[in-house]
Coordinates of C-alpha atoms and ligand atoms in Angstrom, one line a residue:
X34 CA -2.0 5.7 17.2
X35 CA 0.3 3.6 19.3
X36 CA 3.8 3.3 18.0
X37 CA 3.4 -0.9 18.6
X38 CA 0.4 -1.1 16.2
X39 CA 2.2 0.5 13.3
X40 CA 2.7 -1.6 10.2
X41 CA 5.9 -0.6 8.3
X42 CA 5.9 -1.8 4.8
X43 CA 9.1 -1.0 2.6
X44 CA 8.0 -0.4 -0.8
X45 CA 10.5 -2.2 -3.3
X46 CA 9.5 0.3 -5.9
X47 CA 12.6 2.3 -4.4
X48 CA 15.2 -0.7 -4.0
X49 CA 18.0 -1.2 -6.6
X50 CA 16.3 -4.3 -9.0
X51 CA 19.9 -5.4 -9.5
X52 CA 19.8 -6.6 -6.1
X53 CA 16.3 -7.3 -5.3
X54 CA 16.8 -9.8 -2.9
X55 CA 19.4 -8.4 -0.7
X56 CA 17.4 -5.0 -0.6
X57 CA 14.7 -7.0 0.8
X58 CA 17.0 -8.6 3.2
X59 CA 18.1 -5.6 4.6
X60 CA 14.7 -4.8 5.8
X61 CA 13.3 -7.8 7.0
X62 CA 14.0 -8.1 10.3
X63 CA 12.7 -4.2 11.1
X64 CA 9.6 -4.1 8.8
X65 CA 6.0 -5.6 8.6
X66 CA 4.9 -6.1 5.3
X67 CA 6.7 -5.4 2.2
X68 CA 4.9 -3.2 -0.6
X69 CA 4.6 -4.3 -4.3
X70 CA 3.7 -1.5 -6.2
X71 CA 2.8 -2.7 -9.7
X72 CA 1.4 -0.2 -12.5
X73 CA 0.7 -0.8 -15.8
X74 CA 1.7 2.0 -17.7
X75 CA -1.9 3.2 -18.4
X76 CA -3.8 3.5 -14.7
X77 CA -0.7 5.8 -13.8
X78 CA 2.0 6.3 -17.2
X79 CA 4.8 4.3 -15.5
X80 CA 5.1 0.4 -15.9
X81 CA 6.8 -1.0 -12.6
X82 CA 7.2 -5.0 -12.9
X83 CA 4.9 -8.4 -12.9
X84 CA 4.1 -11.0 -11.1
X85 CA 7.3 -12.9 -12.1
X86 CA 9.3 -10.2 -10.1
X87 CA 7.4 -11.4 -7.0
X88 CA 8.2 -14.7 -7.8
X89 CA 11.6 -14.3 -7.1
X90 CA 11.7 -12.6 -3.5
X91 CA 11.8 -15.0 -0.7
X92 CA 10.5 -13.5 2.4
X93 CA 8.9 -13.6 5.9
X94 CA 7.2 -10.3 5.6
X95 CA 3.7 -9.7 4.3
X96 CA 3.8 -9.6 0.8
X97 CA 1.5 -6.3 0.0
X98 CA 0.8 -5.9 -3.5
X99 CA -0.5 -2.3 -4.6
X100 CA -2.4 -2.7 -7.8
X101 CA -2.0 0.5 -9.5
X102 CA -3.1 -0.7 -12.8
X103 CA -6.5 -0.4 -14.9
X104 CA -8.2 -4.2 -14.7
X105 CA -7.4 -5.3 -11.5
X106 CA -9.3 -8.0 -11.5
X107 CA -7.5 -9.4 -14.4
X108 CA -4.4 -9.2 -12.3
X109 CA -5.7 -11.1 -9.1
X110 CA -4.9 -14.3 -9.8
X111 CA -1.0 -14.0 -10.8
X112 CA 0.0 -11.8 -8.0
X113 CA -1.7 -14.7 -5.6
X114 CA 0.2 -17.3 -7.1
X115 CA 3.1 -15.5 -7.0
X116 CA 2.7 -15.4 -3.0
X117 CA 0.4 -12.0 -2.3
X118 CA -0.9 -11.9 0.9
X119 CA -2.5 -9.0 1.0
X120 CA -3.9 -7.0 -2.6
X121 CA -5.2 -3.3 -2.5
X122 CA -7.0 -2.2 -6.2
X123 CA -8.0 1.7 -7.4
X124 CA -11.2 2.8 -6.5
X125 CA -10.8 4.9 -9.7
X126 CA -10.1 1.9 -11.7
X127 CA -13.4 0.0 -10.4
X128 CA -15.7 2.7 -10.2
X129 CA -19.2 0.8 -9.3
X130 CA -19.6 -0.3 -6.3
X131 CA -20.9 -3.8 -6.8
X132 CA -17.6 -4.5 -9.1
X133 CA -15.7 -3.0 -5.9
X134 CA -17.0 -5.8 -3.9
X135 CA -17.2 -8.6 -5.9
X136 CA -13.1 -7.7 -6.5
X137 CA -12.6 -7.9 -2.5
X138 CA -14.8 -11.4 -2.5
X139 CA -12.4 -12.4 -5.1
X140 CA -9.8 -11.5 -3.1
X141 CA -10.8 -12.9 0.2
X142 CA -11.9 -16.5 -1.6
X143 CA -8.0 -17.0 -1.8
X144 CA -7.4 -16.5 1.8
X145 CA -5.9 -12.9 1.2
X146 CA -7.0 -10.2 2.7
X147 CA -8.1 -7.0 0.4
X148 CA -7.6 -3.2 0.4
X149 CA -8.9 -0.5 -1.5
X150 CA -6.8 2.7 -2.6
X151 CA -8.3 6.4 -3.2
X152 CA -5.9 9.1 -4.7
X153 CA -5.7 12.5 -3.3
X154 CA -8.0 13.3 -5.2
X155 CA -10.7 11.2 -4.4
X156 CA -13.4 12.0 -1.8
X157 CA -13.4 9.0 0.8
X158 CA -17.3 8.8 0.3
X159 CA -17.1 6.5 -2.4
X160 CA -15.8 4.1 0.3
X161 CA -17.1 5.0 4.0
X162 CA -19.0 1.8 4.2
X163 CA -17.3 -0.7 2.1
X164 CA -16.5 -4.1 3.9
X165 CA -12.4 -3.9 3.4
X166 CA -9.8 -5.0 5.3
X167 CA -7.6 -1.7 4.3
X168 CA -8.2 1.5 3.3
X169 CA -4.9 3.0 1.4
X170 CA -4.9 7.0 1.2
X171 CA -2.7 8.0 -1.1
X172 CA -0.6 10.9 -0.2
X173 CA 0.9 11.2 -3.7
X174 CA -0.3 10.9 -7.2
X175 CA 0.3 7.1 -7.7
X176 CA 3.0 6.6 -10.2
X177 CA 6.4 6.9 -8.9
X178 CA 8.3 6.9 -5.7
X179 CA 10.2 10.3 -4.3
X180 CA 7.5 12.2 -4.9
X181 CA 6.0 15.4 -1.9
X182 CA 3.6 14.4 0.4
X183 CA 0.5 15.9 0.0
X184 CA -0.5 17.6 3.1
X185 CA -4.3 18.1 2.6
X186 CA -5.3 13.9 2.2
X187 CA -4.7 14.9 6.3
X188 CA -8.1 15.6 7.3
X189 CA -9.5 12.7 5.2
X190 CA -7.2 10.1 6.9
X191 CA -8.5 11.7 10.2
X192 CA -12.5 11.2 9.2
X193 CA -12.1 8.1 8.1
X194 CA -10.4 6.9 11.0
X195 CA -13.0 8.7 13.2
X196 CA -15.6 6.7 11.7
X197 CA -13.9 3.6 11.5
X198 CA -11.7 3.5 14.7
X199 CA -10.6 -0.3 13.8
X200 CA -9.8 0.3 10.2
X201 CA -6.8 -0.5 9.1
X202 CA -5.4 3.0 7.5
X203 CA -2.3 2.8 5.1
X204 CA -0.9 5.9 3.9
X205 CA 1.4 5.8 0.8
X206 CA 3.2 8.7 -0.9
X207 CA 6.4 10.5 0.6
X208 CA 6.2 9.2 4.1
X209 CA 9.7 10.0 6.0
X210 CA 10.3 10.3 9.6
X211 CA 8.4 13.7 9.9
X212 CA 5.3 12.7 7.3
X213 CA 4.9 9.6 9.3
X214 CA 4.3 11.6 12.3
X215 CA 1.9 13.7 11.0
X216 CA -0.1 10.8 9.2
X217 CA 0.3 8.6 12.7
X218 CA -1.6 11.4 14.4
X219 CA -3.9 11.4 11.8
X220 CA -4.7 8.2 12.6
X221 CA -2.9 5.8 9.9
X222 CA -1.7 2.7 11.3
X223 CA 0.1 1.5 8.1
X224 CA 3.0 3.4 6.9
X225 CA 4.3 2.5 3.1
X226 CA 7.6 4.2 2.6
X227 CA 9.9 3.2 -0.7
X228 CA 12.9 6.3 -0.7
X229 CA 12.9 7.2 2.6
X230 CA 14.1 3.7 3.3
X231 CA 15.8 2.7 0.3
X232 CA 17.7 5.6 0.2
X233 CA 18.7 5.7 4.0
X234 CA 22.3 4.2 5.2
X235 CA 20.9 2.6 8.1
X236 CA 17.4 0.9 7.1
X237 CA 17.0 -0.2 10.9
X238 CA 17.1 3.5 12.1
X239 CA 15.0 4.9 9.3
X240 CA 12.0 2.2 9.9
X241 CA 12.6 3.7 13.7
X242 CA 11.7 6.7 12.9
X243 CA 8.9 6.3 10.7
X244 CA 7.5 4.4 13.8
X245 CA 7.8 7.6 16.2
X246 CA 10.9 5.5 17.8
Ligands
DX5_230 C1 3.4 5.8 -5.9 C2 4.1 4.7 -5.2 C3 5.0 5.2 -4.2 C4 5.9 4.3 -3.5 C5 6.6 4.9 -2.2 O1 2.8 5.3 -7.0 O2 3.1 3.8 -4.6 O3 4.2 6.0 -3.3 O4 5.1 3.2 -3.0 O5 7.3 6.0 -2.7 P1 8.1 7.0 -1.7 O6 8.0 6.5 -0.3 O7 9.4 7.1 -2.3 O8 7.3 8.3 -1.8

């Protein structure tokens, strides 16, 4: 993929809460869209934070919220008051296929456009011909940030994109400056990365490199 088309979206799941707003400062004139990973302590056994917590970030960026949480549907409405822009759900939480679309009509009625996530786990042929704006592959077991990328969600980033050369691909899931690379190749076109950014000195530099710049 062309550097230019890559989205970067710093995931906040990383950035020190105490100082929410300047974390998200700090990336907002080198990033895309900003990630909002919200689990609900059953989907995946952590519980992250609420719509409230969105609430409170003011922001240019893309507010991307990553619902890792069992009844997304029930969670919709919040997060798009709070300001979502963009909402990505489980496949695993919304197994049948008609609930899967009626979730990204739901989605789309409120002017947001709508994603679906597959773990590493999850063969990409429960969702080769969905009509979605996104398609996140997971490249870690959803549930915390800092975790290893998973090398082998490769190939399916790669067959996806080959059979749906205008997707938008978002990988998520230990992306640094040498994942990103390898995912880019791939064919992803929309990097999430929470520690490799959080955690670097120079936030500028490291959204750089996790554009091949
Ligand atoms: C997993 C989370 C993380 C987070 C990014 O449930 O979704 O992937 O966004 O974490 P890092 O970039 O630290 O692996």
């Amino acid at each position: 993929m062309s550097t230019s088309s890559i989205i970067i979206a710093p995931s906040i799941l990383s950035a020190d809460f105490g100082r929410l707003q300047q974390e998200v400062d700090s990336v907002e004139q080198h990033a895309d869209w900003l990630q909002v990973d919200v689990m609900d302590g059953h989907f995946v056994p952590n519980l992250s934070f609420g719509a409230p917590v969105l609430r409170c970030i003011k922001t240019s960026l893309l507010i991307d919220v990553h619902l890792m949480v069992s009844n997304p549907e029930a969670r919709i409405q919040e997060f798009i008051d709070a300001g979502a822009q963009h909402i990505t759900f489980h496949a695993e939480a919304v197994p049948q296929r008609s609930d899967q679309e009626r979730l990204v009509s739901i989605i789309r009625q409120h002017k947001c456009t709508a994603g679906i996530a597959i773990n590493p786990e999850t063969h990409h042929d429960a969702i080769q011909t969905m009509d979605v704006d996104l398609v996140l592959c997971m490249t870690v077991h959803p549930g915390k940030g800092g975790q290893k990328f998973i090398e082998s969600v490769l190939p399916k980033i790669a067959s996806i994109r080959s059979q749906h050369p205008h997707m938008m691909i978002q990988v998520d899931g230990g992306i640094d400056a040498k994942t990103a690379a390898v995912c880019r190749e791939a064919g992803a076109n929309n990097l999430v990365s929470g520690s490799s950014i959080f955690s670097a000195a120079d936030r500028a530099a490291a959204i750089r490199s996790l554009r091949g710049l």
